[in-house]
Amino acid sequence: RYSHRKLNEHGAKPVFLSDGDSIDVGIDPMAGKTISILGEVIQPGIKDYNKTGMTVEMLIGTAGGLKRTSDQKRIRITRNGKLWGLNNGLKTRLYPDDVVEVPQNPFVGKFVTMAGEVTNQGALAFPLSGKLTVNQAIANSGGETNLGNIRKVTITRGGRAFKHNVKNVRNGKSKAFPLQPGDQISIPQRGI
């Protein structure tokens, strides 16, 4: 028996074949192995496992990349029926038959409602970052109208109303009010 690897080492003596010799080439144990990726990627599906090893990042690359609506922080791996997290971020090593799921960002399709003295009333998409303040929501809705009283903005959340002085925030006198999906923001007219 001769090893192909040893025959290719520097200084190895050549082996000459004789009549009746046979050559047996073994099958690579990684040949035909696959890995799956589901969810918020451009091309989900079953991919060939790279016999030199794969990371989550490499698999996402073979799937065309992440969609804008993906939630990279909540990627899960199913291995042998058990759920695994990303112990090394996108550099986490994968194994044949792993299933990687890239979930949708929880803020997709969420909004706040703008009412009263604001340029663009109605639903305002909640940022995928999950962070939005009253001042940012007003700015993203085109700003308050000339009649808007930003000292008495009302935020309604789950039946409770909160008053907020946006002018003080803009002047650096108070902190911004963080919003949650479903909040309703109303800017009254001055003098009311």
PDB file of C-alpha atoms in Angstrom:
ATOM      1  CA  ARG A   1       0.000   0.000   0.000  1.00  0.00           C
ATOM      2  CA  TYR A   2       1.160   3.452  -0.899  1.00  0.00           C
ATOM      3  CA  SER A   3      -0.224   6.763   0.281  1.00  0.00           C
ATOM      4  CA  HIS A   4      -0.810   9.368  -2.417  1.00  0.00           C
ATOM      5  CA  ARG A   5       0.106  12.078   0.080  1.00  0.00           C
ATOM      6  CA  LYS A   6       3.425  10.417   0.939  1.00  0.00           C
ATOM      7  CA  LEU A   7       4.215   9.793  -2.723  1.00  0.00           C
ATOM      8  CA  ASN A   8       3.905  13.521  -3.372  1.00  0.00           C
ATOM      9  CA  GLU A   9       6.222  14.557  -0.529  1.00  0.00           C
ATOM     10  CA  HIS A  10       9.565  16.094  -1.450  1.00  0.00           C
ATOM     11  CA  GLY A  11      12.185  13.393  -1.936  1.00  0.00           C
ATOM     12  CA  ALA A  12       9.708  10.503  -2.201  1.00  0.00           C
ATOM     13  CA  LYS A  13      10.797   7.660  -4.457  1.00  0.00           C
ATOM     14  CA  PRO A  14       8.556   7.024  -7.449  1.00  0.00           C
ATOM     15  CA  VAL A  15       6.479   3.875  -7.598  1.00  0.00           C
ATOM     16  CA  PHE A  16       6.239   2.100 -10.910  1.00  0.00           C
ATOM     17  CA  LEU A  17       3.146   0.081 -11.727  1.00  0.00           C
ATOM     18  CA  SER A  18       3.317  -3.494 -12.951  1.00  0.00           C
ATOM     19  CA  ASP A  19       0.879  -5.507 -14.977  1.00  0.00           C
ATOM     20  CA  GLY A  20      -2.011  -6.568 -12.756  1.00  0.00           C
ATOM     21  CA  ASP A  21      -1.611  -3.768 -10.185  1.00  0.00           C
ATOM     22  CA  SER A  22      -4.792  -1.972  -9.153  1.00  0.00           C
ATOM     23  CA  ILE A  23      -5.293   1.561  -7.867  1.00  0.00           C
ATOM     24  CA  ASP A  24      -7.971   2.165  -5.290  1.00  0.00           C
ATOM     25  CA  VAL A  25      -9.033   5.788  -4.837  1.00  0.00           C
ATOM     26  CA  GLY A  26     -11.142   6.184  -1.700  1.00  0.00           C
ATOM     27  CA  ILE A  27     -14.161   8.421  -1.494  1.00  0.00           C
ATOM     28  CA  ASP A  28     -13.717  11.680   0.371  1.00  0.00           C
ATOM     29  CA  PRO A  29     -15.896  11.453   3.516  1.00  0.00           C
ATOM     30  CA  MET A  30     -17.172  14.995   2.812  1.00  0.00           C
ATOM     31  CA  ALA A  31     -18.230  14.216  -0.761  1.00  0.00           C
ATOM     32  CA  GLY A  32     -21.935  14.776  -1.290  1.00  0.00           C
ATOM     33  CA  LYS A  33     -22.453  16.384   2.122  1.00  0.00           C
ATOM     34  CA  THR A  34     -24.852  19.317   2.286  1.00  0.00           C
ATOM     35  CA  ILE A  35     -25.874  22.126   4.585  1.00  0.00           C
ATOM     36  CA  SER A  36     -29.125  24.118   4.572  1.00  0.00           C
ATOM     37  CA  ILE A  37     -29.901  27.796   5.011  1.00  0.00           C
ATOM     38  CA  LEU A  38     -33.427  29.121   5.506  1.00  0.00           C
ATOM     39  CA  GLY A  39     -35.093  32.455   6.064  1.00  0.00           C
ATOM     40  CA  GLU A  40     -33.967  35.969   5.272  1.00  0.00           C
ATOM     41  CA  VAL A  41     -31.234  35.305   2.693  1.00  0.00           C
ATOM     42  CA  ILE A  42     -31.321  36.023  -1.046  1.00  0.00           C
ATOM     43  CA  GLN A  43     -31.168  32.338  -2.120  1.00  0.00           C
ATOM     44  CA  PRO A  44     -32.279  29.982   0.676  1.00  0.00           C
ATOM     45  CA  GLY A  45     -31.919  26.247   0.176  1.00  0.00           C
ATOM     46  CA  ILE A  46     -29.592  23.268   0.332  1.00  0.00           C
ATOM     47  CA  LYS A  47     -25.949  24.039  -0.420  1.00  0.00           C
ATOM     48  CA  ASP A  48     -22.925  21.797  -0.938  1.00  0.00           C
ATOM     49  CA  TYR A  49     -20.751  21.554   2.140  1.00  0.00           C
ATOM     50  CA  ASN A  50     -17.226  22.801   1.475  1.00  0.00           C
ATOM     51  CA  LYS A  51     -14.944  19.901   2.421  1.00  0.00           C
ATOM     52  CA  THR A  52     -12.342  22.321   3.808  1.00  0.00           C
ATOM     53  CA  GLY A  53     -14.898  23.613   6.317  1.00  0.00           C
ATOM     54  CA  MET A  54     -17.537  26.307   6.410  1.00  0.00           C
ATOM     55  CA  THR A  55     -18.558  29.168   8.654  1.00  0.00           C
ATOM     56  CA  VAL A  56     -21.941  30.880   8.919  1.00  0.00           C
ATOM     57  CA  GLU A  57     -20.441  33.810   7.009  1.00  0.00           C
ATOM     58  CA  MET A  58     -19.328  31.551   4.139  1.00  0.00           C
ATOM     59  CA  LEU A  59     -22.744  29.885   3.974  1.00  0.00           C
ATOM     60  CA  ILE A  60     -24.509  33.266   3.861  1.00  0.00           C
ATOM     61  CA  GLY A  61     -22.185  34.187   0.977  1.00  0.00           C
ATOM     62  CA  THR A  62     -23.186  31.058  -0.972  1.00  0.00           C
ATOM     63  CA  ALA A  63     -26.825  32.053  -0.381  1.00  0.00           C
ATOM     64  CA  GLY A  64     -26.298  35.457  -2.012  1.00  0.00           C
ATOM     65  CA  GLY A  65     -26.112  37.426   1.242  1.00  0.00           C
ATOM     66  CA  LEU A  66     -28.585  38.596   3.860  1.00  0.00           C
ATOM     67  CA  LYS A  67     -31.827  40.367   3.020  1.00  0.00           C
ATOM     68  CA  ARG A  68     -32.283  43.852   4.425  1.00  0.00           C
ATOM     69  CA  THR A  69     -35.054  42.450   6.623  1.00  0.00           C
ATOM     70  CA  SER A  70     -32.829  39.846   8.327  1.00  0.00           C
ATOM     71  CA  ASP A  71     -32.028  39.754  12.025  1.00  0.00           C
ATOM     72  CA  GLN A  72     -28.364  38.786  12.150  1.00  0.00           C
ATOM     73  CA  LYS A  73     -28.329  38.739  15.965  1.00  0.00           C
ATOM     74  CA  ARG A  74     -30.855  35.887  16.195  1.00  0.00           C
ATOM     75  CA  ILE A  75     -29.382  33.415  13.662  1.00  0.00           C
ATOM     76  CA  ARG A  76     -29.858  29.831  14.868  1.00  0.00           C
ATOM     77  CA  ILE A  77     -28.190  26.562  13.930  1.00  0.00           C
ATOM     78  CA  THR A  78     -29.926  23.186  14.260  1.00  0.00           C
ATOM     79  CA  ARG A  79     -27.416  20.357  14.627  1.00  0.00           C
ATOM     80  CA  ASN A  80     -28.457  16.790  15.414  1.00  0.00           C
ATOM     81  CA  GLY A  81     -31.887  18.012  16.514  1.00  0.00           C
ATOM     82  CA  LYS A  82     -30.515  20.590  18.956  1.00  0.00           C
ATOM     83  CA  LEU A  83     -30.546  24.390  18.667  1.00  0.00           C
ATOM     84  CA  TRP A  84     -27.212  26.200  18.752  1.00  0.00           C
ATOM     85  CA  GLY A  85     -26.397  29.895  18.837  1.00  0.00           C
ATOM     86  CA  LEU A  86     -23.530  31.707  17.207  1.00  0.00           C
ATOM     87  CA  ASN A  87     -20.742  31.114  19.713  1.00  0.00           C
ATOM     88  CA  ASN A  88     -18.267  32.914  17.457  1.00  0.00           C
ATOM     89  CA  GLY A  89     -20.526  35.295  15.561  1.00  0.00           C
ATOM     90  CA  LEU A  90     -20.576  34.826  11.803  1.00  0.00           C
ATOM     91  CA  LYS A  91     -17.249  32.985  12.107  1.00  0.00           C
ATOM     92  CA  THR A  92     -19.019  30.072  13.867  1.00  0.00           C
ATOM     93  CA  ARG A  93     -17.955  26.782  12.275  1.00  0.00           C
ATOM     94  CA  LEU A  94     -20.611  24.646  10.608  1.00  0.00           C
ATOM     95  CA  TYR A  95     -20.776  20.904  10.011  1.00  0.00           C
ATOM     96  CA  PRO A  96     -22.466  18.740   7.369  1.00  0.00           C
ATOM     97  CA  ASP A  97     -26.256  18.478   7.748  1.00  0.00           C
ATOM     98  CA  ASP A  98     -26.473  21.664   9.870  1.00  0.00           C
ATOM     99  CA  VAL A  99     -29.528  23.821   9.225  1.00  0.00           C
ATOM    100  CA  VAL A 100     -28.989  27.572   9.582  1.00  0.00           C
ATOM    101  CA  GLU A 101     -32.046  29.789  10.035  1.00  0.00           C
ATOM    102  CA  VAL A 102     -31.842  33.545   9.530  1.00  0.00           C
ATOM    103  CA  PRO A 103     -34.997  35.050  11.085  1.00  0.00           C
ATOM    104  CA  GLN A 104     -36.801  38.183  10.039  1.00  0.00           C
ATOM    105  CA  ASN A 105     -36.128  41.369  11.985  1.00  0.00           C
ATOM    106  CA  PRO A 106     -38.877  41.732  14.633  1.00  0.00           C
ATOM    107  CA  PHE A 107     -39.442  45.368  13.601  1.00  0.00           C
ATOM    108  CA  VAL A 108     -40.430  44.553  10.001  1.00  0.00           C
ATOM    109  CA  GLY A 109     -44.003  45.774   9.465  1.00  0.00           C
ATOM    110  CA  LYS A 110     -44.119  47.665  12.779  1.00  0.00           C
ATOM    111  CA  PHE A 111     -45.065  51.321  12.932  1.00  0.00           C
ATOM    112  CA  VAL A 112     -46.057  54.297  15.062  1.00  0.00           C
ATOM    113  CA  THR A 113     -48.938  56.620  14.220  1.00  0.00           C
ATOM    114  CA  MET A 114     -48.417  60.347  13.784  1.00  0.00           C
ATOM    115  CA  ALA A 115     -51.376  62.712  14.330  1.00  0.00           C
ATOM    116  CA  GLY A 116     -52.171  66.371  14.829  1.00  0.00           C
ATOM    117  CA  GLU A 117     -49.878  69.189  13.761  1.00  0.00           C
ATOM    118  CA  VAL A 118     -47.306  67.130  11.863  1.00  0.00           C
ATOM    119  CA  THR A 119     -46.581  67.486   8.133  1.00  0.00           C
ATOM    120  CA  ASN A 120     -47.275  63.832   7.237  1.00  0.00           C
ATOM    121  CA  GLN A 121     -49.942  62.217   9.399  1.00  0.00           C
ATOM    122  CA  GLY A 122     -50.539  58.477   9.573  1.00  0.00           C
ATOM    123  CA  ALA A 123     -48.408  55.361   9.927  1.00  0.00           C
ATOM    124  CA  LEU A 124     -44.637  55.770  10.157  1.00  0.00           C
ATOM    125  CA  ALA A 125     -42.498  52.652   9.698  1.00  0.00           C
ATOM    126  CA  PHE A 126     -40.517  51.702  12.772  1.00  0.00           C
ATOM    127  CA  PRO A 127     -36.758  51.547  12.023  1.00  0.00           C
ATOM    128  CA  LEU A 128     -35.251  48.060  11.754  1.00  0.00           C
ATOM    129  CA  SER A 129     -32.677  49.167  14.338  1.00  0.00           C
ATOM    130  CA  GLY A 130     -35.499  49.106  16.902  1.00  0.00           C
ATOM    131  CA  LYS A 131     -34.646  52.612  18.060  1.00  0.00           C
ATOM    132  CA  LEU A 132     -36.891  55.628  17.537  1.00  0.00           C
ATOM    133  CA  THR A 133     -37.488  58.718  19.647  1.00  0.00           C
ATOM    134  CA  VAL A 134     -40.381  61.172  19.516  1.00  0.00           C
ATOM    135  CA  ASN A 135     -38.108  63.828  18.013  1.00  0.00           C
ATOM    136  CA  GLN A 136     -36.907  61.409  15.301  1.00  0.00           C
ATOM    137  CA  ALA A 137     -40.493  60.356  14.535  1.00  0.00           C
ATOM    138  CA  ILE A 138     -41.515  64.002  14.103  1.00  0.00           C
ATOM    139  CA  ALA A 139     -38.527  64.636  11.820  1.00  0.00           C
ATOM    140  CA  ASN A 140     -39.239  61.456   9.793  1.00  0.00           C
ATOM    141  CA  SER A 141     -42.829  62.672   9.335  1.00  0.00           C
ATOM    142  CA  GLY A 142     -41.694  65.943   7.785  1.00  0.00           C
ATOM    143  CA  GLY A 143     -41.580  67.938  11.028  1.00  0.00           C
ATOM    144  CA  GLU A 144     -44.237  69.775  12.963  1.00  0.00           C
ATOM    145  CA  THR A 145     -46.447  72.338  11.202  1.00  0.00           C
ATOM    146  CA  ASN A 146     -46.180  76.076  11.949  1.00  0.00           C
ATOM    147  CA  LEU A 147     -49.067  75.652  14.398  1.00  0.00           C
ATOM    148  CA  GLY A 148     -47.567  72.650  16.194  1.00  0.00           C
ATOM    149  CA  ASN A 149     -46.945  72.886  19.924  1.00  0.00           C
ATOM    150  CA  ILE A 150     -43.968  70.610  20.507  1.00  0.00           C
ATOM    151  CA  ARG A 151     -43.979  71.458  24.224  1.00  0.00           C
ATOM    152  CA  LYS A 152     -47.123  69.372  24.772  1.00  0.00           C
ATOM    153  CA  VAL A 153     -46.698  66.274  22.618  1.00  0.00           C
ATOM    154  CA  THR A 154     -48.801  63.297  23.747  1.00  0.00           C
ATOM    155  CA  ILE A 155     -47.630  59.707  23.364  1.00  0.00           C
ATOM    156  CA  THR A 156     -50.321  57.059  23.819  1.00  0.00           C
ATOM    157  CA  ARG A 157     -49.140  53.530  24.585  1.00  0.00           C
ATOM    158  CA  GLY A 158     -51.446  50.710  25.580  1.00  0.00           C
ATOM    159  CA  GLY A 159     -54.190  53.081  26.770  1.00  0.00           C
ATOM    160  CA  ARG A 160     -51.807  55.231  28.840  1.00  0.00           C
ATOM    161  CA  ALA A 161     -50.922  58.788  27.797  1.00  0.00           C
ATOM    162  CA  PHE A 162     -47.555  60.440  28.383  1.00  0.00           C
ATOM    163  CA  LYS A 163     -46.759  64.140  27.913  1.00  0.00           C
ATOM    164  CA  HIS A 164     -43.423  65.059  26.407  1.00  0.00           C
ATOM    165  CA  ASN A 165     -41.723  68.392  25.797  1.00  0.00           C
ATOM    166  CA  VAL A 166     -39.783  67.983  22.542  1.00  0.00           C
ATOM    167  CA  LYS A 167     -38.544  71.580  22.720  1.00  0.00           C
ATOM    168  CA  ASN A 168     -36.620  70.744  25.913  1.00  0.00           C
ATOM    169  CA  VAL A 169     -35.040  67.742  24.167  1.00  0.00           C
ATOM    170  CA  ARG A 170     -33.962  69.907  21.242  1.00  0.00           C
ATOM    171  CA  ASN A 171     -32.457  72.431  23.665  1.00  0.00           C
ATOM    172  CA  GLY A 172     -30.591  69.687  25.552  1.00  0.00           C
ATOM    173  CA  LYS A 173     -32.612  70.208  28.745  1.00  0.00           C
ATOM    174  CA  SER A 174     -34.192  66.745  28.846  1.00  0.00           C
ATOM    175  CA  LYS A 175     -33.722  63.249  27.438  1.00  0.00           C
ATOM    176  CA  ALA A 176     -35.404  61.935  24.318  1.00  0.00           C
ATOM    177  CA  PHE A 177     -38.508  59.784  24.808  1.00  0.00           C
ATOM    178  CA  PRO A 178     -37.956  56.301  23.293  1.00  0.00           C
ATOM    179  CA  LEU A 179     -40.896  54.975  21.300  1.00  0.00           C
ATOM    180  CA  GLN A 180     -42.203  51.442  20.896  1.00  0.00           C
ATOM    181  CA  PRO A 181     -44.051  49.942  17.931  1.00  0.00           C
ATOM    182  CA  GLY A 182     -47.750  50.779  18.138  1.00  0.00           C
ATOM    183  CA  ASP A 183     -47.268  54.110  19.930  1.00  0.00           C
ATOM    184  CA  GLN A 184     -49.433  57.030  18.852  1.00  0.00           C
ATOM    185  CA  ILE A 185     -47.866  60.486  18.795  1.00  0.00           C
ATOM    186  CA  SER A 186     -50.050  63.584  18.688  1.00  0.00           C
ATOM    187  CA  ILE A 187     -48.862  67.182  18.368  1.00  0.00           C
ATOM    188  CA  PRO A 188     -51.520  69.720  19.462  1.00  0.00           C
ATOM    189  CA  GLN A 189     -51.954  73.232  18.115  1.00  0.00           C
ATOM    190  CA  ARG A 190     -50.321  76.085  19.970  1.00  0.00           C
ATOM    191  CA  GLY A 191     -52.672  77.707  22.461  1.00  0.00           C
ATOM    192  CA  ILE A 192     -54.351  74.381  23.258  1.00  0.00           C
TER     193      ILE A 192
END
